Short mmCIF file of C-alpha atoms in Angstrom, two decimals:
data_model
loop_
_atom_site.label_atom_id
_atom_site.label_comp_id
_atom_site.label_asym_id
_atom_site.label_seq_id
_atom_site.Cartn_x
_atom_site.Cartn_y
_atom_site.Cartn_z
CA UNK A 1 -21.62 38.19 58.59
CA UNK A 2 -23.70 37.12 55.64
CA UNK A 3 -22.06 34.72 53.20
CA UNK A 4 -23.33 34.64 49.64
CA UNK A 5 -22.57 31.98 47.01
CA UNK A 6 -21.63 33.54 43.74
CA UNK A 7 -21.74 31.38 40.62
CA UNK A 8 -19.76 31.70 37.42
CA UNK A 9 -20.71 34.44 35.09
CA UNK A 10 -21.67 33.66 31.49
CA UNK A 11 -18.39 35.16 30.25
CA UNK A 12 -16.38 32.96 32.59
CA UNK A 13 -18.26 29.87 31.43
CA UNK A 14 -17.64 30.73 27.77
CA UNK A 15 -13.93 31.22 28.44
CA UNK A 16 -13.67 27.87 30.25
CA UNK A 17 -15.55 26.07 27.47
CA UNK A 18 -13.36 27.69 24.82
CA UNK A 19 -10.19 26.60 26.64
CA UNK A 20 -11.52 23.05 26.99
CA UNK A 21 -12.39 22.96 23.27
CA UNK A 22 -8.89 24.11 22.31
CA UNK A 23 -7.30 21.49 24.57
CA UNK A 24 -9.60 18.77 23.22
CA UNK A 25 -8.77 19.68 19.61
CA UNK A 26 -5.03 19.66 20.32
CA UNK A 27 -5.24 16.30 22.07
CA UNK A 28 -7.38 14.85 19.27
CA UNK A 29 -4.87 15.89 16.59
CA UNK A 30 -2.04 14.35 18.59
CA UNK A 31 -3.96 11.10 19.03
CA UNK A 32 -4.87 10.97 15.33
CA UNK A 33 -1.25 11.54 14.32
CA UNK A 34 -0.14 8.79 16.68
CA UNK A 35 -2.77 6.37 15.33
CA UNK A 36 -1.83 7.09 11.70
CA UNK A 37 1.85 6.70 12.49
CA UNK A 38 1.17 3.35 14.15
CA UNK A 39 -0.95 2.18 11.22
CA UNK A 40 1.77 3.11 8.73
CA UNK A 41 4.31 1.25 10.83
CA UNK A 42 2.07 -1.84 10.78
CA UNK A 43 1.74 -1.68 6.99
CA UNK A 44 5.48 -1.18 6.51
CA UNK A 45 6.17 -4.18 8.74
CA UNK A 46 3.66 -6.25 6.77
CA UNK A 47 5.18 -5.12 3.47
CA UNK A 48 8.63 -6.08 4.74
CA UNK A 49 7.36 -9.55 5.64
CA UNK A 50 5.65 -9.99 2.27
CA UNK A 51 8.70 -8.84 0.34
CA UNK A 52 11.27 -10.91 2.23
CA UNK A 53 9.08 -14.01 2.18
CA UNK A 54 8.38 -13.84 -1.54
CA UNK A 55 11.99 -13.01 -2.36
CA UNK A 56 13.11 -16.09 -0.43
CA UNK A 57 10.39 -18.15 -2.12
CA UNK A 58 11.54 -17.05 -5.58
CA UNK A 59 15.09 -18.11 -4.74
CA UNK A 60 13.99 -21.51 -3.41
CA UNK A 61 11.02 -22.39 -5.63
CA UNK A 62 11.94 -23.23 -9.22
CA UNK A 63 8.35 -23.04 -10.44
CA UNK A 64 7.84 -19.63 -8.88
CA UNK A 65 11.07 -18.36 -10.41
CA UNK A 66 9.88 -19.69 -13.76
CA UNK A 67 6.62 -17.79 -13.34
CA UNK A 68 8.50 -14.57 -12.60
CA UNK A 69 10.98 -15.15 -15.42
CA UNK A 70 8.29 -15.80 -18.03
CA UNK A 71 6.04 -13.05 -16.71
CA UNK A 72 8.72 -10.42 -17.08
CA UNK A 73 10.20 -11.48 -20.41
CA UNK A 74 7.40 -12.96 -22.53
CA UNK A 75 6.34 -11.47 -25.84
CA UNK A 76 4.46 -8.22 -25.40
CA UNK A 77 5.83 -7.38 -21.99
CA UNK A 78 9.26 -6.14 -23.13
CA UNK A 79 10.74 -6.30 -19.64
CA UNK A 80 13.90 -8.34 -20.10
CA UNK A 81 16.18 -6.22 -17.94
CA UNK A 82 16.01 -4.70 -14.50
CA UNK A 83 13.85 -1.63 -14.00
CA UNK A 84 17.02 0.44 -13.71
CA UNK A 85 17.51 -0.19 -17.43
CA UNK A 86 13.92 -0.34 -18.64
CA UNK A 87 12.41 2.21 -16.27
CA UNK A 88 9.41 -0.05 -15.56
CA UNK A 89 8.37 -2.81 -13.18
CA UNK A 90 5.95 -5.58 -14.17
CA UNK A 91 2.89 -6.01 -11.97
CA UNK A 92 2.38 -9.67 -11.07
CA UNK A 93 -0.80 -9.20 -9.09
CA UNK A 94 -2.65 -7.33 -6.39
CA UNK A 95 -4.71 -7.87 -3.27
CA UNK A 96 -7.52 -5.54 -2.26
CA UNK A 97 -8.21 -4.43 1.27
CA UNK A 98 -11.47 -6.02 2.51
CA UNK A 99 -12.89 -2.66 3.47
CA UNK A 100 -14.23 -2.21 -0.02
CA UNK A 101 -16.17 -4.71 -2.09
CA UNK A 102 -13.22 -7.07 -2.63
CA UNK A 103 -11.74 -9.76 -0.42
CA UNK A 104 -8.11 -10.42 0.50
CA UNK A 105 -7.49 -12.98 -2.25
CA UNK A 106 -4.38 -12.35 -4.29
CA UNK A 107 -5.16 -11.84 -7.99
CA UNK A 108 -2.43 -12.63 -10.51
CA UNK A 109 -3.05 -10.39 -13.52
CA UNK A 110 0.08 -11.01 -15.53
CA UNK A 111 -0.86 -14.09 -17.55
CA UNK A 112 1.16 -13.56 -20.74
CA UNK A 113 2.87 -16.87 -21.50
CA UNK A 114 1.45 -18.40 -18.31
CA UNK A 115 -0.96 -21.32 -18.27
CA UNK A 116 -4.20 -21.11 -16.31
CA UNK A 117 -2.83 -23.77 -13.95
CA UNK A 118 0.32 -21.75 -13.28
CA UNK A 119 -1.73 -18.62 -12.65
CA UNK A 120 -4.01 -20.45 -10.22
CA UNK A 121 -1.03 -22.07 -8.50
CA UNK A 122 0.64 -18.68 -8.04
CA UNK A 123 -2.53 -17.16 -6.57
CA UNK A 124 -3.01 -20.04 -4.15
CA UNK A 125 0.67 -20.10 -3.33
CA UNK A 126 0.69 -16.55 -2.02
CA UNK A 127 -0.98 -17.63 1.22
CA UNK A 128 1.23 -20.69 1.38
CA UNK A 129 4.43 -18.67 0.97
CA UNK A 130 3.42 -16.24 3.68
CA UNK A 131 1.97 -18.90 5.95
CA UNK A 132 -1.03 -16.67 6.58
CA UNK A 133 -3.57 -14.51 4.81
CA UNK A 134 -2.26 -11.29 3.33
CA UNK A 135 -2.74 -8.72 6.11
CA UNK A 136 -5.21 -5.90 5.83
CA UNK A 137 -4.01 -2.42 5.11
CA UNK A 138 -4.31 -0.22 8.19
CA UNK A 139 -3.23 3.15 6.72
CA UNK A 140 -6.09 2.96 4.27
CA UNK A 141 -8.09 5.13 1.88
CA UNK A 142 -10.51 3.71 -0.65
CA UNK A 143 -9.36 4.14 -4.25
CA UNK A 144 -5.99 5.59 -3.16
CA UNK A 145 -4.36 3.35 -0.55
CA UNK A 146 -6.44 0.20 -0.82
CA UNK A 147 -4.30 -2.49 -2.47
CA UNK A 148 -1.14 -4.46 -1.97
CA UNK A 149 0.65 -4.68 -5.34
CA UNK A 150 3.40 -7.18 -6.07
CA UNK A 151 5.86 -6.36 -8.87
CA UNK A 152 9.03 -7.85 -10.33
CA UNK A 153 11.75 -6.85 -12.72
CA UNK A 154 13.54 -8.91 -15.34
CA UNK A 155 16.16 -9.99 -12.79
CA UNK A 156 13.55 -11.64 -10.58
CA UNK A 157 13.70 -8.95 -7.89
CA UNK A 158 10.42 -8.60 -6.01
CA UNK A 159 8.91 -5.21 -5.15
CA UNK A 160 5.96 -4.47 -2.88
CA UNK A 161 3.74 -1.43 -3.39
CA UNK A 162 0.70 0.08 -1.74
CA UNK A 163 -1.71 1.95 -3.98
CA UNK A 164 -4.72 1.35 -6.15
CA UNK A 165 -5.94 0.56 -9.61
CA UNK A 166 -4.44 -2.87 -10.29
CA UNK A 167 -7.77 -4.55 -10.92
CA UNK A 168 -8.28 -3.37 -14.48
CA UNK A 169 -5.24 -4.31 -16.53
CA UNK A 170 -2.77 -1.72 -15.26
CA UNK A 171 0.23 -3.93 -15.74
CA UNK A 172 3.23 -1.67 -15.29
CA UNK A 173 4.68 0.60 -12.63
CA UNK A 174 7.23 3.33 -13.21
CA UNK A 175 9.19 4.53 -10.17
CA UNK A 176 9.57 8.30 -9.98
CA UNK A 177 12.05 9.78 -7.56
CA UNK A 178 12.40 13.37 -8.75
CA UNK A 179 11.06 15.73 -6.12
CA UNK A 180 10.02 12.81 -3.92
CA UNK A 181 7.04 12.02 -6.13
CA UNK A 182 5.40 8.60 -5.74
CA UNK A 183 5.55 5.87 -8.35
CA UNK A 184 2.96 5.87 -11.07
CA UNK A 185 1.33 3.00 -12.95
CA UNK A 186 0.56 3.00 -16.63
CA UNK A 187 -2.94 4.30 -15.95
CA UNK A 188 -1.64 7.37 -14.14
CA UNK A 189 -2.51 6.24 -10.61
CA UNK A 190 -0.06 6.91 -7.79
CA UNK A 191 1.39 3.97 -5.88
CA UNK A 192 4.00 3.81 -3.14
CA UNK A 193 6.84 1.32 -2.90
CA UNK A 194 7.25 -0.08 0.60
CA UNK A 195 9.79 -2.86 -0.06
CA UNK A 196 12.73 -3.35 -0.51
CA UNK A 197 12.94 0.41 0.01
CA UNK A 198 10.27 2.78 1.24
CA UNK A 199 9.19 5.51 -1.17
CA UNK A 200 10.05 8.95 0.32
CA UNK A 201 6.62 10.12 -0.83
CA UNK A 202 5.01 7.47 1.39
CA UNK A 203 7.03 8.62 4.38
CA UNK A 204 5.67 12.15 3.84
CA UNK A 205 2.04 11.04 4.19
CA UNK A 206 0.67 12.05 7.59
CA UNK A 207 -2.92 10.95 6.93
CA UNK A 208 -4.32 8.64 4.22
CA UNK A 209 -6.08 11.65 2.67
CA UNK A 210 -2.68 13.10 1.83
CA UNK A 211 -2.47 10.50 -0.94
CA UNK A 212 -5.09 12.50 -2.85
CA UNK A 213 -2.80 15.52 -3.20
#
């Protein structure tokens, strides 16, 4: 009996390749979702650490409390009450992710009524309060999710945001909760509160590119 070896036909090969491509795409999407979820979790954990550490520092450090108090109530700022009354939060400063042209140094931008020495002390103190450099953002998108933003209200409550646009005099943030929309700063850029509560709009982001929508 003669045995012949028959190979795969072209149609069979195409079918196999198509199935492998579909499986690869499905696996890739799952892996990407997992990576993004893990990166968001890392940023939320970092935001929680930043917020709790600074809140404790404000309570224990008289000079820092003075900085916050003056920053949120000096002439021109008009933020003498909590944001629940005024509707706004005062931006104290920001820190860019190093994946763009900036470094991780914290920049205090609210200098109304604050001496240059107090401003410099606050900037340098950020690392000291945290005991480490401000961590990099992992769930990151240039010009959308590329900055840590520290805010306060007139009661001295600290708030931590992730967003963009704090490096050119955008001093105020207005939380927006209707329809799960993110917060917005006074230049119209979206930002997401991550401490003491997490913005529902941030939770809805599945990839950093969703912040563009």
